[in-house]
Amino acid sequence: MAKLLIKTEGVANPVLELRLGVNRIGRAEDNHFQILHSTVSTHHCELVLGDGTVLLRDCNSTNGTFVNGERVKEIALRAGQTIHIGDVELFVETTEVKVAIPQYERPRPAPPVVLEDGAMLCPRHKKSRVTHQCTHCREVMCDKCVHRLRRRGGKTYLFCPLCSNPVELIGGTTTKKKSFLGMLKRTIKMPFLRGKKDS
């Protein structure tokens, strides 16, 4: 995280490690960083840490806030700058913001059991045979494991329960042969007329 070092001797807590959001500096106890010095105002200034920047704002202090010798009301800080809060000198060591995102690993199931006929048993359903394999992580699974998503129009998409990528049937998809009679039923819809008896 962003860090400032107090160079003035005799001031407690010489290292200011900023937290995300507003960090108030002043002589009063309710500040995030209390600096007990006669030239520092009760609520002297604040440092706002966020979006990869550190913004320094003066809080109408009596003796002012200075960056590299110039009085400021509000300024974005850079590493290497010198700040004076009253007569107290601070050095901007770093303005980096590091947010650690914890990594969670899902436990992977044990490898499948291979039967004598070459078929495999599902790692999650011990009595079911493997029917599908993920196209991404190559995990094998039975039909019960497959996550299904049905879209409008009737098409169903199959997904892996571990990585949510598409799965496919082991051995490829089998397409049913279309019969000639079935093709006729879909293309020709003509009622058969019964012959009328002559009266």
Tab-separated table of C-alpha atoms in Angstrom:
chain	number	residue	atom	x	y	z
A	1	MET	CA	0.000	0.000	0.000
A	2	ALA	CA	0.945	3.668	-0.300
A	3	LYS	CA	3.428	4.757	2.347
A	4	LEU	CA	4.694	8.079	3.742
A	5	LEU	CA	7.702	8.524	6.041
A	6	ILE	CA	7.905	11.274	8.677
A	7	LYS	CA	11.364	12.851	8.488
A	8	THR	CA	10.973	15.242	11.446
A	9	GLU	CA	12.599	13.857	14.595
A	10	GLY	CA	10.649	13.414	17.803
A	11	VAL	CA	7.338	12.536	16.102
A	12	ALA	CA	5.792	9.202	17.060
A	13	ASN	CA	4.785	6.657	14.379
A	14	PRO	CA	7.289	7.683	11.682
A	15	VAL	CA	5.669	5.445	9.017
A	16	LEU	CA	2.186	6.197	7.668
A	17	GLU	CA	0.756	3.227	5.755
A	18	LEU	CA	-2.383	4.440	4.024
A	19	ARG	CA	-5.610	2.462	3.788
A	20	LEU	CA	-8.067	2.568	0.922
A	21	GLY	CA	-10.353	5.582	1.193
A	22	VAL	CA	-9.847	8.680	3.354
A	23	ASN	CA	-6.892	8.927	5.776
A	24	ARG	CA	-7.057	11.999	8.038
A	25	ILE	CA	-3.954	13.563	9.594
A	26	GLY	CA	-3.960	16.016	12.498
A	27	ARG	CA	-3.316	16.677	16.162
A	28	ALA	CA	-6.689	15.368	17.435
A	29	GLU	CA	-7.190	11.767	18.569
A	30	ASP	CA	-10.012	11.089	16.086
A	31	ASN	CA	-7.633	11.328	13.105
A	32	HIS	CA	-6.417	8.168	11.405
A	33	PHE	CA	-2.846	9.385	11.969
A	34	GLN	CA	-2.283	11.590	15.004
A	35	ILE	CA	0.730	13.897	14.852
A	36	LEU	CA	1.365	15.696	18.139
A	37	HIS	CA	3.169	18.835	17.004
A	38	SER	CA	2.374	22.474	17.800
A	39	THR	CA	2.377	23.534	14.107
A	40	VAL	CA	-0.096	20.810	13.066
A	41	SER	CA	-3.804	21.712	13.133
A	42	THR	CA	-6.443	19.635	14.916
A	43	HIS	CA	-7.613	18.255	11.534
A	44	HIS	CA	-4.800	19.333	9.243
A	45	CYS	CA	-5.230	17.416	5.976
A	46	GLU	CA	-6.446	14.169	4.455
A	47	LEU	CA	-5.004	11.658	2.014
A	48	VAL	CA	-7.499	9.835	-0.208
A	49	LEU	CA	-6.230	6.514	-1.522
A	50	GLY	CA	-8.034	4.918	-4.452
A	51	ASP	CA	-8.009	4.267	-8.218
A	52	GLY	CA	-4.229	3.997	-8.180
A	53	THR	CA	-3.744	7.561	-6.913
A	54	VAL	CA	-3.153	9.372	-3.625
A	55	LEU	CA	-4.965	12.706	-3.387
A	56	LEU	CA	-3.787	15.201	-0.743
A	57	ARG	CA	-6.326	17.771	0.536
A	58	ASP	CA	-5.674	20.539	3.015
A	59	CYS	CA	-8.475	20.894	5.617
A	60	ASN	CA	-8.201	24.679	6.060
A	61	SER	CA	-5.188	24.243	8.336
A	62	THR	CA	-3.639	27.228	10.127
A	63	ASN	CA	-0.061	26.704	8.949
A	64	GLY	CA	-0.887	25.182	5.575
A	65	THR	CA	0.094	22.062	3.624
A	66	PHE	CA	3.042	22.231	1.232
A	67	VAL	CA	4.290	19.867	-1.507
A	68	ASN	CA	7.874	20.441	-2.694
A	69	GLY	CA	7.770	23.922	-1.141
A	70	GLU	CA	4.471	25.085	-2.719
A	71	ARG	CA	1.311	25.596	-0.671
A	72	VAL	CA	-1.524	23.388	-1.953
A	73	LYS	CA	-5.226	22.935	-1.361
A	74	GLU	CA	-5.535	19.693	-3.344
A	75	ILE	CA	-2.986	17.715	-5.361
A	76	ALA	CA	-2.317	14.175	-6.624
A	77	LEU	CA	0.868	12.895	-5.041
A	78	ARG	CA	3.773	11.097	-6.718
A	79	ALA	CA	6.505	8.967	-5.184
A	80	GLY	CA	9.574	11.000	-4.205
A	81	GLN	CA	7.733	14.216	-3.265
A	82	THR	CA	8.247	16.029	0.043
A	83	ILE	CA	5.253	17.226	2.095
A	84	HIS	CA	5.253	19.768	4.921
A	85	ILE	CA	2.336	19.693	7.345
A	86	GLY	CA	3.107	22.789	9.373
A	87	ASP	CA	6.759	22.209	10.304
A	88	VAL	CA	6.527	18.408	10.067
A	89	GLU	CA	8.235	16.961	6.990
A	90	LEU	CA	6.998	13.810	5.259
A	91	PHE	CA	8.438	11.896	2.321
A	92	VAL	CA	6.188	10.075	-0.184
A	93	GLU	CA	7.866	6.662	-0.463
A	94	THR	CA	5.226	4.994	-2.661
A	95	THR	CA	1.722	5.665	-3.984
A	96	GLU	CA	1.036	2.097	-5.157
A	97	VAL	CA	-2.238	0.418	-4.360
A	98	LYS	CA	-2.169	-3.370	-4.193
A	99	VAL	CA	-5.436	-5.205	-3.710
A	100	ALA	CA	-4.912	-8.934	-3.185
A	101	ILE	CA	-7.674	-11.172	-4.498
A	102	PRO	CA	-7.642	-14.566	-2.780
A	103	GLN	CA	-7.448	-17.579	-5.067
A	104	TYR	CA	-9.774	-20.448	-4.344
A	105	GLU	CA	-9.069	-23.812	-5.899
A	106	ARG	CA	-11.913	-26.264	-6.171
A	107	PRO	CA	-10.872	-29.771	-5.154
A	108	ARG	CA	-10.554	-31.994	-8.188
A	109	PRO	CA	-12.145	-35.454	-8.008
A	110	ALA	CA	-10.079	-38.639	-8.068
A	111	PRO	CA	-9.270	-40.145	-11.488
A	112	PRO	CA	-11.960	-42.405	-12.942
A	113	VAL	CA	-11.926	-46.181	-12.467
A	114	VAL	CA	-11.422	-48.060	-15.746
A	115	LEU	CA	-13.487	-51.243	-16.148
A	116	GLU	CA	-12.396	-54.420	-17.943
A	117	ASP	CA	-14.402	-53.489	-21.063
A	118	GLY	CA	-12.565	-50.160	-21.313
A	119	ALA	CA	-15.444	-48.052	-19.985
A	120	MET	CA	-14.825	-45.628	-17.099
A	121	LEU	CA	-16.805	-44.964	-13.937
A	122	CYS	CA	-17.667	-41.350	-13.109
A	123	PRO	CA	-15.374	-39.844	-10.401
A	124	ARG	CA	-18.406	-38.236	-8.717
A	125	HIS	CA	-21.070	-40.936	-9.252
A	126	LYS	CA	-19.339	-44.244	-8.571
A	127	LYS	CA	-22.034	-46.419	-10.179
A	128	SER	CA	-22.462	-44.379	-13.375
A	129	ARG	CA	-20.398	-44.784	-16.519
A	130	VAL	CA	-18.562	-41.870	-18.097
A	131	THR	CA	-20.411	-40.442	-21.094
A	132	HIS	CA	-18.983	-36.915	-21.597
A	133	GLN	CA	-15.652	-35.073	-21.545
A	134	CYS	CA	-14.944	-31.350	-21.169
A	135	THR	CA	-13.428	-29.701	-24.236
A	136	HIS	CA	-11.331	-27.370	-22.024
A	137	CYS	CA	-10.147	-29.084	-18.821
A	138	ARG	CA	-10.609	-32.625	-20.262
A	139	GLU	CA	-12.496	-33.775	-17.154
A	140	VAL	CA	-14.668	-36.860	-17.711
A	141	MET	CA	-18.162	-37.179	-16.273
A	142	CYS	CA	-21.409	-39.083	-16.411
A	143	ASP	CA	-24.695	-37.757	-17.723
A	144	LYS	CA	-25.791	-36.701	-14.202
A	145	CYS	CA	-22.795	-34.356	-13.845
A	146	VAL	CA	-23.422	-32.393	-17.041
A	147	HIS	CA	-24.955	-28.926	-16.578
A	148	ARG	CA	-27.628	-28.215	-19.179
A	149	LEU	CA	-28.881	-24.924	-20.576
A	150	ARG	CA	-31.870	-24.978	-22.888
A	151	ARG	CA	-32.176	-22.034	-25.239
A	152	ARG	CA	-35.211	-20.790	-27.088
A	153	GLY	CA	-35.714	-22.895	-30.167
A	154	GLY	CA	-35.167	-26.161	-28.332
A	155	LYS	CA	-31.353	-26.459	-28.551
A	156	THR	CA	-29.702	-27.653	-25.326
A	157	TYR	CA	-26.119	-26.690	-24.474
A	158	LEU	CA	-24.010	-28.945	-22.252
A	159	PHE	CA	-21.409	-27.540	-19.839
A	160	CYS	CA	-18.683	-28.860	-17.521
A	161	PRO	CA	-19.480	-28.684	-13.765
A	162	LEU	CA	-15.837	-27.751	-12.976
A	163	CYS	CA	-14.893	-25.037	-15.483
A	164	SER	CA	-18.245	-24.237	-17.205
A	165	ASN	CA	-16.856	-24.901	-20.690
A	166	PRO	CA	-18.696	-27.033	-23.272
A	167	VAL	CA	-18.631	-30.827	-22.980
A	168	GLU	CA	-18.976	-33.421	-25.714
A	169	LEU	CA	-19.974	-37.056	-25.889
A	170	ILE	CA	-17.042	-39.407	-25.638
A	171	GLY	CA	-16.527	-40.856	-29.090
A	172	GLY	CA	-18.248	-37.852	-30.727
A	173	THR	CA	-21.891	-37.146	-31.325
A	174	THR	CA	-23.955	-39.772	-33.075
A	175	THR	CA	-26.475	-38.574	-35.601
A	176	LYS	CA	-29.545	-40.593	-36.316
A	177	LYS	CA	-30.077	-41.611	-39.913
A	178	LYS	CA	-33.099	-39.947	-41.379
A	179	SER	CA	-35.540	-42.342	-42.997
A	180	PHE	CA	-37.154	-41.575	-46.341
A	181	LEU	CA	-40.647	-41.886	-44.798
A	182	GLY	CA	-39.712	-39.484	-41.988
A	183	MET	CA	-38.438	-36.940	-44.523
A	184	LEU	CA	-41.718	-37.171	-46.429
A	185	LYS	CA	-43.732	-36.603	-43.248
A	186	ARG	CA	-41.815	-33.367	-42.551
A	187	THR	CA	-41.943	-31.980	-46.086
A	188	ILE	CA	-45.337	-33.107	-47.416
A	189	LYS	CA	-48.416	-32.478	-45.362
A	190	MET	CA	-51.195	-33.598	-47.653
A	191	PRO	CA	-54.316	-35.328	-46.286
A	192	PHE	CA	-55.234	-38.590	-47.903
A	193	LEU	CA	-58.751	-38.371	-49.368
A	194	ARG	CA	-61.034	-41.314	-49.065
A	195	GLY	CA	-62.890	-42.280	-52.209
A	196	LYS	CA	-66.632	-41.480	-52.142
A	197	LYS	CA	-69.135	-44.158	-53.100
A	198	ASP	CA	-71.418	-43.354	-55.986
A	199	SER	CA	-74.991	-42.819	-54.855
